[in-house]
Amino acid sequence: MAFWTDITFDLPLEGPAEPAERDLTLVQIERCLAGETAAYAILFRRHAGFVYRLVYGLLRHREDAEEVLQDTFEYAFRRLHRYDPARSAFKTWLYRIAVSRCRNKRRRKVLPTFPLAPSDGPDGAADPVQIRDEQAVYPDEAFEQRRRREIVWSALGELSPKLRETAYLRYFEGFSYQEIGQVLAIPAKTAESRMRLAHQALKALLAGRL
């Protein structure tokens, strides 16, 4: 079931699922469970973009992110019968699996931390932090914006894995503390506490850099 190897990763970023989208996802899950192979490809295409964005943000390494993306969906599809829509959204369930796969990857390999250049983002063209269209500003200002983004992403990479996970889900996904808790399998209060620590750590790391 390695159909995703032929799919590029320049997929659009997706926001929170609307009710109609959730219903479509549940329909595809039912088709998968009924044995329709094509439904797996549709489900992957619908959700791969935001899962890749997450794992890339946590691992900061393109090849490792692609490997974890495949691992996440292989694991999820083998256990699709265990997904319970009454307990969490499908995206939350996938994120929980993806974070676990990222942790496994970090345990197997110590990843170097690099500043994120514009050409190293998840879509191969731009990093996930979009301040505003650089083509609409003067070159000096565009350079300054790029420099600030690289500093922020570098600082995010210096956080501990637990704080980085929380900060990414909060800052870049806009998750509530309850949703973060569901993804990371921790109480909402713990997620809020970690976010407070992450904010303090980032503030200290960025002092004097920006």
mmCIF file of C-alpha atoms in Angstrom:
data_model
loop_
_atom_site.group_PDB
_atom_site.id
_atom_site.type_symbol
_atom_site.label_atom_id
_atom_site.label_comp_id
_atom_site.label_asym_id
_atom_site.label_seq_id
_atom_site.Cartn_x
_atom_site.Cartn_y
_atom_site.Cartn_z
ATOM 1 C CA MET A 1 0.000 0.000 0.000
ATOM 2 C CA ALA A 2 2.805 2.366 -0.912
ATOM 3 C CA PHE A 3 0.778 4.480 -3.358
ATOM 4 C CA TRP A 4 1.979 7.698 -1.678
ATOM 5 C CA THR A 5 5.507 7.243 -3.037
ATOM 6 C CA ASP A 6 4.233 8.679 -6.337
ATOM 7 C CA ILE A 7 2.597 11.691 -4.696
ATOM 8 C CA THR A 8 4.501 14.955 -4.407
ATOM 9 C CA PHE A 9 4.533 16.868 -1.159
ATOM 10 C CA ASP A 10 3.612 20.292 -2.547
ATOM 11 C CA LEU A 11 0.099 19.897 -1.141
ATOM 12 C CA PRO A 12 -1.963 22.880 0.052
ATOM 13 C CA LEU A 13 -2.041 23.618 3.761
ATOM 14 C CA GLU A 14 -5.380 22.753 5.295
ATOM 15 C CA GLY A 15 -7.251 24.493 8.067
ATOM 16 C CA PRO A 16 -9.683 22.995 10.566
ATOM 17 C CA ALA A 17 -12.044 20.496 8.976
ATOM 18 C CA GLU A 18 -15.572 21.718 8.305
ATOM 19 C CA PRO A 19 -18.493 19.419 9.197
ATOM 20 C CA ALA A 20 -18.960 18.448 5.534
ATOM 21 C CA GLU A 21 -15.266 17.572 5.255
ATOM 22 C CA ARG A 22 -15.469 15.450 8.398
ATOM 23 C CA ASP A 23 -18.425 13.613 6.910
ATOM 24 C CA LEU A 24 -16.479 12.959 3.701
ATOM 25 C CA THR A 25 -13.576 11.644 5.739
ATOM 26 C CA LEU A 26 -15.866 9.237 7.576
ATOM 27 C CA VAL A 27 -17.276 8.041 4.258
ATOM 28 C CA GLN A 28 -13.767 7.332 2.977
ATOM 29 C CA ILE A 29 -12.893 5.505 6.197
ATOM 30 C CA GLU A 30 -15.973 3.310 5.769
ATOM 31 C CA ARG A 31 -14.939 2.561 2.183
ATOM 32 C CA CYS A 32 -11.433 1.667 3.351
ATOM 33 C CA LEU A 33 -12.815 -0.704 5.961
ATOM 34 C CA ALA A 34 -15.033 -2.231 3.283
ATOM 35 C CA GLY A 35 -11.904 -3.130 1.323
ATOM 36 C CA GLU A 36 -11.875 -0.408 -1.351
ATOM 37 C CA THR A 37 -8.198 0.151 -2.097
ATOM 38 C CA ALA A 38 -8.818 3.417 -3.945
ATOM 39 C CA ALA A 39 -10.327 4.916 -0.793
ATOM 40 C CA TYR A 40 -6.960 4.669 0.959
ATOM 41 C CA ALA A 41 -5.357 6.833 -1.730
ATOM 42 C CA ILE A 42 -8.157 9.396 -1.455
ATOM 43 C CA LEU A 43 -7.837 9.478 2.336
ATOM 44 C CA PHE A 44 -4.091 9.932 2.061
ATOM 45 C CA ARG A 45 -4.355 12.770 -0.443
ATOM 46 C CA ARG A 46 -6.939 14.530 1.712
ATOM 47 C CA HIS A 47 -4.824 14.471 4.889
ATOM 48 C CA ALA A 48 -1.161 14.091 3.881
ATOM 49 C CA GLY A 49 -0.514 17.822 3.533
ATOM 50 C CA PHE A 50 -1.171 18.842 7.117
ATOM 51 C CA VAL A 51 0.447 15.692 8.555
ATOM 52 C CA TYR A 52 3.604 16.393 6.571
ATOM 53 C CA ARG A 53 3.578 20.000 7.741
ATOM 54 C CA LEU A 54 3.452 18.782 11.344
ATOM 55 C CA VAL A 55 6.238 16.196 11.108
ATOM 56 C CA TYR A 56 8.445 18.575 9.135
ATOM 57 C CA GLY A 57 7.921 21.230 11.776
ATOM 58 C CA LEU A 58 8.933 18.811 14.535
ATOM 59 C CA LEU A 59 11.839 17.064 12.805
ATOM 60 C CA ARG A 60 13.154 19.935 10.635
ATOM 61 C CA HIS A 61 14.543 17.473 8.093
ATOM 62 C CA ARG A 62 12.852 16.782 4.756
ATOM 63 C CA GLU A 63 13.854 13.157 4.211
ATOM 64 C CA ASP A 64 13.060 12.208 7.799
ATOM 65 C CA ALA A 65 9.703 13.989 7.539
ATOM 66 C CA GLU A 66 8.808 12.074 4.366
ATOM 67 C CA GLU A 67 9.777 8.807 6.029
ATOM 68 C CA VAL A 68 7.681 9.581 9.114
ATOM 69 C CA LEU A 69 4.765 10.630 6.903
ATOM 70 C CA GLN A 70 4.759 7.204 5.250
ATOM 71 C CA ASP A 71 5.207 5.473 8.592
ATOM 72 C CA THR A 72 2.291 7.438 10.052
ATOM 73 C CA PHE A 73 -0.143 6.441 7.329
ATOM 74 C CA GLU A 74 1.018 2.835 7.226
ATOM 75 C CA TYR A 75 0.427 2.609 10.974
ATOM 76 C CA ALA A 76 -2.908 4.467 10.768
ATOM 77 C CA PHE A 77 -4.249 2.369 7.907
ATOM 78 C CA ARG A 78 -3.384 -0.880 9.675
ATOM 79 C CA ARG A 79 -5.367 0.349 12.691
ATOM 80 C CA LEU A 80 -8.110 2.230 10.910
ATOM 81 C CA HIS A 81 -10.727 -0.070 12.439
ATOM 82 C CA ARG A 82 -9.730 1.284 15.863
ATOM 83 C CA TYR A 83 -10.473 4.919 15.048
ATOM 84 C CA ASP A 84 -13.466 6.188 17.035
ATOM 85 C CA PRO A 85 -14.957 9.462 15.682
ATOM 86 C CA ALA A 86 -16.848 9.906 18.950
ATOM 87 C CA ARG A 87 -13.564 10.301 20.818
ATOM 88 C CA SER A 88 -11.619 12.638 18.527
ATOM 89 C CA ALA A 89 -11.448 14.156 15.077
ATOM 90 C CA PHE A 90 -9.607 12.088 12.484
ATOM 91 C CA LYS A 91 -6.982 14.832 12.179
ATOM 92 C CA THR A 92 -6.349 14.706 15.933
ATOM 93 C CA TRP A 93 -6.032 10.916 15.761
ATOM 94 C CA LEU A 94 -3.539 11.164 12.881
ATOM 95 C CA TYR A 95 -1.559 13.842 14.706
ATOM 96 C CA ARG A 96 -1.286 11.618 17.773
ATOM 97 C CA ILE A 97 0.178 8.851 15.613
ATOM 98 C CA ALA A 98 2.480 11.282 13.776
ATOM 99 C CA VAL A 99 3.879 12.742 17.003
ATOM 100 C CA SER A 100 4.556 9.228 18.281
ATOM 101 C CA ARG A 101 6.362 8.341 15.029
ATOM 102 C CA CYS A 102 8.429 11.543 15.322
ATOM 103 C CA ARG A 103 9.454 10.593 18.847
ATOM 104 C CA ASN A 104 10.505 7.159 17.638
ATOM 105 C CA LYS A 105 12.535 8.786 14.881
ATOM 106 C CA ARG A 106 14.320 11.055 17.338
ATOM 107 C CA ARG A 107 15.164 8.109 19.547
ATOM 108 C CA ARG A 108 16.762 6.317 16.603
ATOM 109 C CA LYS A 109 18.636 9.304 15.295
ATOM 110 C CA VAL A 110 20.001 12.515 16.751
ATOM 111 C CA LEU A 111 18.900 15.144 14.261
ATOM 112 C CA PRO A 112 20.966 18.273 13.583
ATOM 113 C CA THR A 113 19.192 21.593 13.864
ATOM 114 C CA PHE A 114 19.462 23.918 10.868
ATOM 115 C CA PRO A 115 17.946 27.336 10.313
ATOM 116 C CA LEU A 116 15.003 26.934 7.976
ATOM 117 C CA ALA A 117 15.770 28.545 4.629
ATOM 118 C CA PRO A 118 12.866 29.604 2.375
ATOM 119 C CA SER A 119 13.571 26.767 -0.080
ATOM 120 C CA ASP A 120 13.451 24.145 2.681
ATOM 121 C CA GLY A 121 9.775 24.420 3.614
ATOM 122 C CA PRO A 122 7.263 21.588 3.359
ATOM 123 C CA ASP A 123 6.213 22.563 -0.160
ATOM 124 C CA GLY A 124 9.786 22.939 -1.375
ATOM 125 C CA ALA A 125 9.226 26.631 -2.035
ATOM 126 C CA ALA A 126 8.474 28.490 1.161
ATOM 127 C CA ASP A 127 8.637 27.842 4.881
ATOM 128 C CA PRO A 128 5.412 27.480 6.919
ATOM 129 C CA VAL A 129 5.764 30.852 8.635
ATOM 130 C CA GLN A 130 4.257 33.319 6.191
ATOM 131 C CA ILE A 131 4.485 36.904 7.377
ATOM 132 C CA ARG A 132 3.432 38.480 4.065
ATOM 133 C CA ASP A 133 4.264 38.286 0.393
ATOM 134 C CA GLU A 134 7.944 39.132 0.026
ATOM 135 C CA GLN A 135 7.411 40.192 -3.576
ATOM 136 C CA ALA A 136 5.313 43.085 -2.308
ATOM 137 C CA VAL A 137 8.092 44.610 -0.196
ATOM 138 C CA TYR A 138 11.459 46.130 -0.923
ATOM 139 C CA PRO A 139 14.447 43.749 -1.129
ATOM 140 C CA ASP A 140 15.991 45.001 2.113
ATOM 141 C CA GLU A 141 12.727 44.511 3.988
ATOM 142 C CA ALA A 142 12.208 41.066 2.443
ATOM 143 C CA PHE A 143 15.694 40.073 3.537
ATOM 144 C CA GLU A 144 14.975 41.263 7.073
ATOM 145 C CA GLN A 145 11.713 39.290 7.202
ATOM 146 C CA ARG A 146 13.516 36.181 5.964
ATOM 147 C CA ARG A 147 16.220 36.662 8.573
ATOM 148 C CA ARG A 148 13.674 37.000 11.376
ATOM 149 C CA ARG A 149 11.824 33.861 10.268
ATOM 150 C CA GLU A 150 15.041 31.881 10.231
ATOM 151 C CA ILE A 151 15.865 33.086 13.750
ATOM 152 C CA VAL A 152 12.426 32.133 15.067
ATOM 153 C CA TRP A 153 12.546 28.678 13.450
ATOM 154 C CA SER A 154 16.051 28.123 14.720
ATOM 155 C CA ALA A 155 14.925 29.034 18.241
ATOM 156 C CA LEU A 156 11.955 26.676 17.962
ATOM 157 C CA GLY A 157 14.386 23.903 17.071
ATOM 158 C CA GLU A 158 16.340 24.589 20.271
ATOM 159 C CA LEU A 159 13.382 23.786 22.479
ATOM 160 C CA SER A 160 13.102 20.374 24.081
ATOM 161 C CA PRO A 161 10.993 17.944 22.014
ATOM 162 C CA LYS A 162 8.051 18.194 24.434
ATOM 163 C CA LEU A 163 8.010 21.992 24.364
ATOM 164 C CA ARG A 164 8.531 22.065 20.592
ATOM 165 C CA GLU A 165 5.550 19.754 20.035
ATOM 166 C CA THR A 166 3.337 21.925 22.211
ATOM 167 C CA ALA A 167 4.516 25.206 20.716
ATOM 168 C CA TYR A 168 4.070 23.973 17.157
ATOM 169 C CA LEU A 169 0.533 22.744 17.757
ATOM 170 C CA ARG A 170 -0.368 25.986 19.530
ATOM 171 C CA TYR A 171 1.351 28.565 17.322
ATOM 172 C CA PHE A 172 1.118 27.002 13.870
ATOM 173 C CA GLU A 173 -1.972 24.792 14.117
ATOM 174 C CA GLY A 174 -3.985 26.995 16.466
ATOM 175 C CA PHE A 175 -4.992 24.024 18.577
ATOM 176 C CA SER A 176 -6.711 24.567 21.916
ATOM 177 C CA TYR A 177 -5.073 23.146 25.023
ATOM 178 C CA GLN A 178 -7.689 20.407 25.061
ATOM 179 C CA GLU A 179 -6.845 19.442 21.457
ATOM 180 C CA ILE A 180 -3.117 19.556 22.224
ATOM 181 C CA GLY A 181 -3.774 17.291 25.175
ATOM 182 C CA GLN A 182 -5.585 14.824 22.917
ATOM 183 C CA VAL A 183 -2.708 14.760 20.431
ATOM 184 C CA LEU A 184 0.037 14.449 23.045
ATOM 185 C CA ALA A 185 -1.967 12.233 25.413
ATOM 186 C CA ILE A 186 -1.618 14.659 28.314
ATOM 187 C CA PRO A 187 -4.133 16.670 30.383
ATOM 188 C CA ALA A 188 -5.127 20.067 29.003
ATOM 189 C CA LYS A 189 -3.612 21.717 32.075
ATOM 190 C CA THR A 190 -0.287 20.039 31.332
ATOM 191 C CA ALA A 191 -0.459 21.294 27.748
ATOM 192 C CA GLU A 192 -1.101 24.812 29.036
ATOM 193 C CA SER A 193 1.827 24.537 31.443
ATOM 194 C CA ARG A 194 4.149 23.313 28.681
ATOM 195 C CA MET A 195 3.033 26.151 26.437
ATOM 196 C CA ARG A 196 3.835 28.652 29.159
ATOM 197 C CA LEU A 197 7.316 27.137 29.516
ATOM 198 C CA ALA A 198 7.783 27.108 25.738
ATOM 199 C CA HIS A 199 6.796 30.761 25.501
ATOM 200 C CA GLN A 200 9.236 31.701 28.240
ATOM 201 C CA ALA A 201 12.019 29.662 26.625
ATOM 202 C CA LEU A 202 11.417 31.197 23.195
ATOM 203 C CA LYS A 203 11.356 34.699 24.697
ATOM 204 C CA ALA A 204 14.726 34.042 26.324
ATOM 205 C CA LEU A 205 16.201 32.481 23.184
ATOM 206 C CA LEU A 206 15.050 35.358 20.972
ATOM 207 C CA ALA A 207 16.234 38.105 23.326
ATOM 208 C CA GLY A 208 18.907 40.029 21.469
ATOM 209 C CA ARG A 209 18.491 38.028 18.253
ATOM 210 C CA LEU A 210 15.607 39.943 16.700
#
